[in-house]
């Protein structure tokens, strides 16, 4: 049973910078896991932010960036805005299957 | 404009079956990878299944052998046949388009609620 682990919750001040991480129980996350990141706000469907580690969709704000950091996938928000308060999920690929992380609840306070 | 509209959710008894549909517009389902993702009430996202443009299918261990993903090309619709349903299958089910092998869920439907209860 593959497990993808994210921080359960993080708090950041408006204008600050925060990094969310995504770890795999199988070992270090590499580009071959094609990390994807999603944002979900209450009552809404998820919204894609980042694909294949660091690529942004056309609608992804510039303050969001993806990377690999210390054997994990990472999502960094720079210059956090109040509207960034949401749940964030990573998704990793394991061959044909995919697994979501448990999500990180980001509070902007 | 890309749109995905799920339907078919509802209340079903444990052990029962249900078929979800996801009607797509603005793109061709058979030319894309298409996924089902679910979210139990108050819980996180759980990937369920994917069908590749070539027809290959993959499933989460939790649904393997019970759920079947398929598509109807002329109707431009994705399906999820769910059999032997359990209480833990209760969730909002979303369909999503995966436009490439490394690109997941660029467009999502609004979701359809499946409740498994006696």
Tab-separated table of C-alpha atoms in Angstrom:
chain	number	residue	atom	x	y	z
A	1	UNK	CA	0.000	0.000	0.000
A	2	UNK	CA	1.712	3.156	-1.257
A	3	UNK	CA	1.303	6.199	0.951
A	4	UNK	CA	1.897	9.800	-0.089
A	5	UNK	CA	2.457	12.114	2.861
A	6	UNK	CA	1.875	15.850	3.134
A	7	UNK	CA	1.941	18.217	6.102
A	8	UNK	CA	-1.581	18.159	7.592
A	9	UNK	CA	-1.645	21.880	8.146
A	10	UNK	CA	0.491	24.993	7.736
A	11	UNK	CA	-0.032	28.629	8.630
A	12	UNK	CA	1.466	31.594	6.804
A	13	UNK	CA	1.124	35.361	7.097
A	14	UNK	CA	-0.133	37.409	4.167
A	15	UNK	CA	2.796	38.335	1.936
A	16	UNK	CA	4.904	35.530	3.346
A	17	UNK	CA	6.408	32.447	1.763
A	18	UNK	CA	5.506	28.842	2.526
A	19	UNK	CA	6.622	25.486	1.147
A	20	UNK	CA	4.408	22.421	1.124
A	21	UNK	CA	6.008	19.022	0.605
A	22	UNK	CA	4.947	15.647	-0.734
A	23	UNK	CA	6.758	12.444	0.209
A	24	UNK	CA	6.411	8.884	-1.051
A	25	UNK	CA	6.565	5.769	1.101
A	26	UNK	CA	8.504	4.085	-1.721
A	27	UNK	CA	11.476	6.424	-1.409
A	28	UNK	CA	12.687	9.681	-2.896
A	29	UNK	CA	10.304	11.481	-5.218
A	30	UNK	CA	11.863	12.084	-8.614
A	31	UNK	CA	10.631	13.709	-11.809
A	32	UNK	CA	9.490	10.258	-12.930
A	33	UNK	CA	6.662	10.444	-10.407
A	34	UNK	CA	5.346	13.441	-12.397
A	35	UNK	CA	4.238	15.405	-9.301
A	36	UNK	CA	1.036	17.354	-9.820
A	37	UNK	CA	-0.417	19.880	-7.372
A	38	UNK	CA	-4.048	20.898	-6.868
A	39	UNK	CA	-5.863	23.534	-4.845
A	40	UNK	CA	-9.316	22.914	-3.424
A	41	UNK	CA	-11.551	25.381	-1.662
A	42	UNK	CA	-14.645	24.343	0.333
A	43	UNK	CA	-17.547	23.252	-1.832
A	44	UNK	CA	-15.515	23.408	-5.028
A	45	UNK	CA	-13.900	20.896	-7.324
A	46	UNK	CA	-10.110	20.783	-7.239
A	47	UNK	CA	-8.165	23.133	-9.475
A	48	UNK	CA	-4.900	22.100	-11.104
A	49	UNK	CA	-1.883	24.277	-10.323
A	50	UNK	CA	1.317	22.431	-11.264
A	51	UNK	CA	2.067	19.420	-13.463
A	52	UNK	CA	5.162	17.308	-14.012
A	53	UNK	CA	7.050	18.772	-11.038
A	54	UNK	CA	7.297	22.431	-12.007
A	55	UNK	CA	5.133	23.270	-14.994
A	56	UNK	CA	2.348	25.785	-14.526
A	57	UNK	CA	-1.036	25.812	-16.194
A	58	UNK	CA	-2.014	28.959	-18.040
A	59	UNK	CA	-4.203	30.013	-15.100
A	60	UNK	CA	-1.670	29.345	-12.344
A	61	UNK	CA	-0.612	32.550	-10.568
A	62	UNK	CA	3.100	33.323	-10.809
A	63	UNK	CA	3.476	33.135	-7.022
A	64	UNK	CA	3.039	29.346	-7.161
A	65	UNK	CA	6.056	27.226	-8.076
A	66	UNK	CA	6.870	23.521	-7.986
A	67	UNK	CA	10.169	21.754	-7.439
A	68	UNK	CA	11.935	18.731	-5.983
A	69	UNK	CA	13.423	19.333	-2.566
A	70	UNK	CA	15.307	16.863	-0.418
A	71	UNK	CA	13.699	13.772	-1.960
A	72	UNK	CA	10.220	15.241	-1.937
A	73	UNK	CA	8.029	17.181	-4.327
A	74	UNK	CA	7.470	20.735	-3.161
A	75	UNK	CA	4.994	23.536	-3.803
A	76	UNK	CA	6.161	27.019	-2.828
A	77	UNK	CA	3.880	30.009	-2.502
A	78	UNK	CA	5.691	33.351	-2.493
A	79	UNK	CA	3.837	36.517	-1.541
A	80	UNK	CA	0.858	34.622	-0.161
A	81	UNK	CA	-2.547	36.205	-0.669
A	82	UNK	CA	-5.636	35.731	1.547
A	83	UNK	CA	-7.350	33.894	-1.297
A	84	UNK	CA	-4.643	31.214	-1.159
A	85	UNK	CA	-6.220	29.800	1.986
A	86	UNK	CA	-7.291	26.353	0.844
A	87	UNK	CA	-6.500	22.638	0.892
A	88	UNK	CA	-3.593	21.597	-1.312
A	89	UNK	CA	-3.090	18.094	-2.680
A	90	UNK	CA	-0.189	16.504	-4.463
A	91	UNK	CA	-0.578	13.593	-6.858
A	92	UNK	CA	2.178	11.129	-7.715
A	93	UNK	CA	2.281	8.580	-10.517
A	94	UNK	CA	3.189	4.947	-9.857
A	95	UNK	CA	3.270	3.430	-13.297
A	96	UNK	CA	-0.316	3.498	-14.510
A	97	UNK	CA	-1.799	4.225	-11.114
A	98	UNK	CA	-1.776	7.493	-9.227
A	99	UNK	CA	-1.954	8.317	-5.540
A	100	UNK	CA	-3.003	11.552	-3.881
A	101	UNK	CA	-1.394	12.850	-0.748
A	102	UNK	CA	-3.566	13.414	2.272
A	103	UNK	CA	-3.676	17.152	1.689
A	104	UNK	CA	-2.318	20.222	3.456
A	105	UNK	CA	-4.714	22.754	4.912
A	106	UNK	CA	-3.096	26.148	4.397
A	107	UNK	CA	-4.267	28.913	6.675
A	108	UNK	CA	-3.413	32.535	5.862
A	109	UNK	CA	-3.352	34.471	9.111
B	1	UNK	CA	-15.340	25.539	-23.861
B	2	UNK	CA	-14.365	22.379	-22.010
B	3	UNK	CA	-17.115	21.007	-19.765
B	4	UNK	CA	-17.552	17.812	-17.774
B	5	UNK	CA	-20.909	16.917	-16.275
B	6	UNK	CA	-21.246	13.913	-13.996
B	7	UNK	CA	-24.521	12.107	-13.306
B	8	UNK	CA	-25.800	8.850	-11.916
B	9	UNK	CA	-25.059	9.287	-8.242
B	10	UNK	CA	-27.561	8.479	-5.531
B	11	UNK	CA	-28.387	6.240	-2.606
B	12	UNK	CA	-27.617	2.549	-2.977
B	13	UNK	CA	-27.610	-0.342	-0.529
B	14	UNK	CA	-24.401	-2.153	0.406
B	15	UNK	CA	-23.639	-4.797	-2.189
B	16	UNK	CA	-25.519	-2.875	-4.847
B	17	UNK	CA	-24.390	-1.385	-8.141
B	18	UNK	CA	-24.394	2.027	-9.741
B	19	UNK	CA	-23.107	3.460	-13.003
B	20	UNK	CA	-21.758	6.981	-13.122
B	21	UNK	CA	-21.591	8.980	-16.330
B	22	UNK	CA	-19.448	11.950	-17.269
B	23	UNK	CA	-20.600	13.792	-20.367
B	24	UNK	CA	-17.857	15.814	-21.993
B	25	UNK	CA	-18.049	18.764	-24.350
B	26	UNK	CA	-15.430	20.967	-25.939
B	27	UNK	CA	-12.962	18.128	-26.462
B	28	UNK	CA	-12.823	14.456	-27.443
B	29	UNK	CA	-12.825	11.968	-24.572
B	30	UNK	CA	-11.172	9.218	-26.586
B	31	UNK	CA	-8.193	11.438	-27.435
B	32	UNK	CA	-7.387	12.113	-23.782
B	33	UNK	CA	-6.645	10.234	-20.608
B	34	UNK	CA	-9.699	10.428	-18.353
B	35	UNK	CA	-9.798	9.834	-14.610
B	36	UNK	CA	-12.242	9.312	-11.787
B	37	UNK	CA	-11.391	10.782	-8.387
B	38	UNK	CA	-13.521	10.574	-5.258
B	39	UNK	CA	-13.761	12.455	-1.996
B	40	UNK	CA	-15.482	11.015	1.044
B	41	UNK	CA	-17.349	13.547	3.193
B	42	UNK	CA	-14.850	15.719	5.042
B	43	UNK	CA	-11.900	13.729	3.704
B	44	UNK	CA	-9.187	14.155	1.101
B	45	UNK	CA	-9.046	13.279	-2.562
B	46	UNK	CA	-8.654	9.637	-3.560
B	47	UNK	CA	-7.657	8.658	-7.080
B	48	UNK	CA	-9.926	5.869	-8.349
B	49	UNK	CA	-9.220	4.994	-11.969
B	50	UNK	CA	-7.870	6.159	-15.331
B	51	UNK	CA	-8.477	5.155	-18.924
B	52	UNK	CA	-5.812	5.986	-21.470
B	53	UNK	CA	-6.511	7.167	-24.981
B	54	UNK	CA	-5.276	3.783	-26.188
B	55	UNK	CA	-7.775	2.018	-23.944
B	56	UNK	CA	-5.536	0.807	-21.113
B	57	UNK	CA	-7.146	1.048	-17.697
B	58	UNK	CA	-5.776	1.271	-14.158
B	59	UNK	CA	-7.449	1.178	-10.762
B	60	UNK	CA	-6.763	1.964	-7.138
B	61	UNK	CA	-6.341	-1.166	-5.041
B	62	UNK	CA	-9.436	-0.185	-3.040
B	63	UNK	CA	-11.721	-0.599	-6.070
B	64	UNK	CA	-9.886	-3.142	-8.197
B	65	UNK	CA	-12.181	-5.977	-9.238
B	66	UNK	CA	-15.314	-4.038	-8.288
B	67	UNK	CA	-15.213	-0.907	-10.458
B	68	UNK	CA	-14.840	-0.661	-14.235
B	69	UNK	CA	-13.964	2.463	-16.175
B	70	UNK	CA	-15.061	2.759	-19.796
B	71	UNK	CA	-16.045	5.287	-22.415
B	72	UNK	CA	-18.504	5.596	-25.287
B	73	UNK	CA	-16.721	7.378	-28.084
B	74	UNK	CA	-19.735	8.435	-30.127
B	75	UNK	CA	-21.461	9.801	-27.007
B	76	UNK	CA	-18.207	11.441	-25.851
B	77	UNK	CA	-18.949	10.104	-22.395
B	78	UNK	CA	-16.906	8.465	-19.644
B	79	UNK	CA	-18.403	5.869	-17.303
B	80	UNK	CA	-17.657	4.224	-13.993
B	81	UNK	CA	-19.486	0.994	-13.292
B	82	UNK	CA	-19.443	0.346	-9.555
B	83	UNK	CA	-20.380	-3.094	-8.241
B	84	UNK	CA	-20.331	-4.678	-4.774
B	85	UNK	CA	-20.560	-1.249	-3.221
B	86	UNK	CA	-19.502	-0.744	0.388
B	87	UNK	CA	-20.172	1.978	2.924
B	88	UNK	CA	-16.605	3.218	2.454
B	89	UNK	CA	-17.359	3.953	-1.212
B	90	UNK	CA	-19.605	6.816	-0.084
B	91	UNK	CA	-18.121	9.948	-1.651
B	92	UNK	CA	-18.449	12.673	-4.213
B	93	UNK	CA	-17.143	11.256	-7.478
B	94	UNK	CA	-15.418	13.601	-9.894
B	95	UNK	CA	-14.370	12.952	-13.461
B	96	UNK	CA	-11.338	14.800	-14.751
B	97	UNK	CA	-9.447	15.213	-17.976
B	98	UNK	CA	-5.771	14.307	-18.037
B	99	UNK	CA	-4.519	15.924	-21.254
B	100	UNK	CA	-1.161	14.201	-21.137
B	101	UNK	CA	0.752	11.406	-19.436
B	102	UNK	CA	2.207	13.772	-16.862
B	103	UNK	CA	-0.656	16.249	-16.718
B	104	UNK	CA	-3.493	15.387	-14.375
B	105	UNK	CA	-6.896	16.935	-14.022
B	106	UNK	CA	-6.757	20.178	-15.979
B	107	UNK	CA	-10.554	20.170	-16.097
B	108	UNK	CA	-12.952	18.675	-13.541
B	109	UNK	CA	-16.666	18.101	-13.336
B	110	UNK	CA	-18.785	19.354	-10.447
B	111	UNK	CA	-19.032	15.887	-8.914
B	112	UNK	CA	-21.865	13.479	-8.162
B	113	UNK	CA	-22.604	12.108	-4.698
B	114	UNK	CA	-22.781	8.383	-4.112
B	115	UNK	CA	-24.146	7.241	-0.771
B	116	UNK	CA	-23.921	3.580	0.180
B	117	UNK	CA	-26.213	2.864	3.088
B	118	UNK	CA	-28.989	0.550	4.165
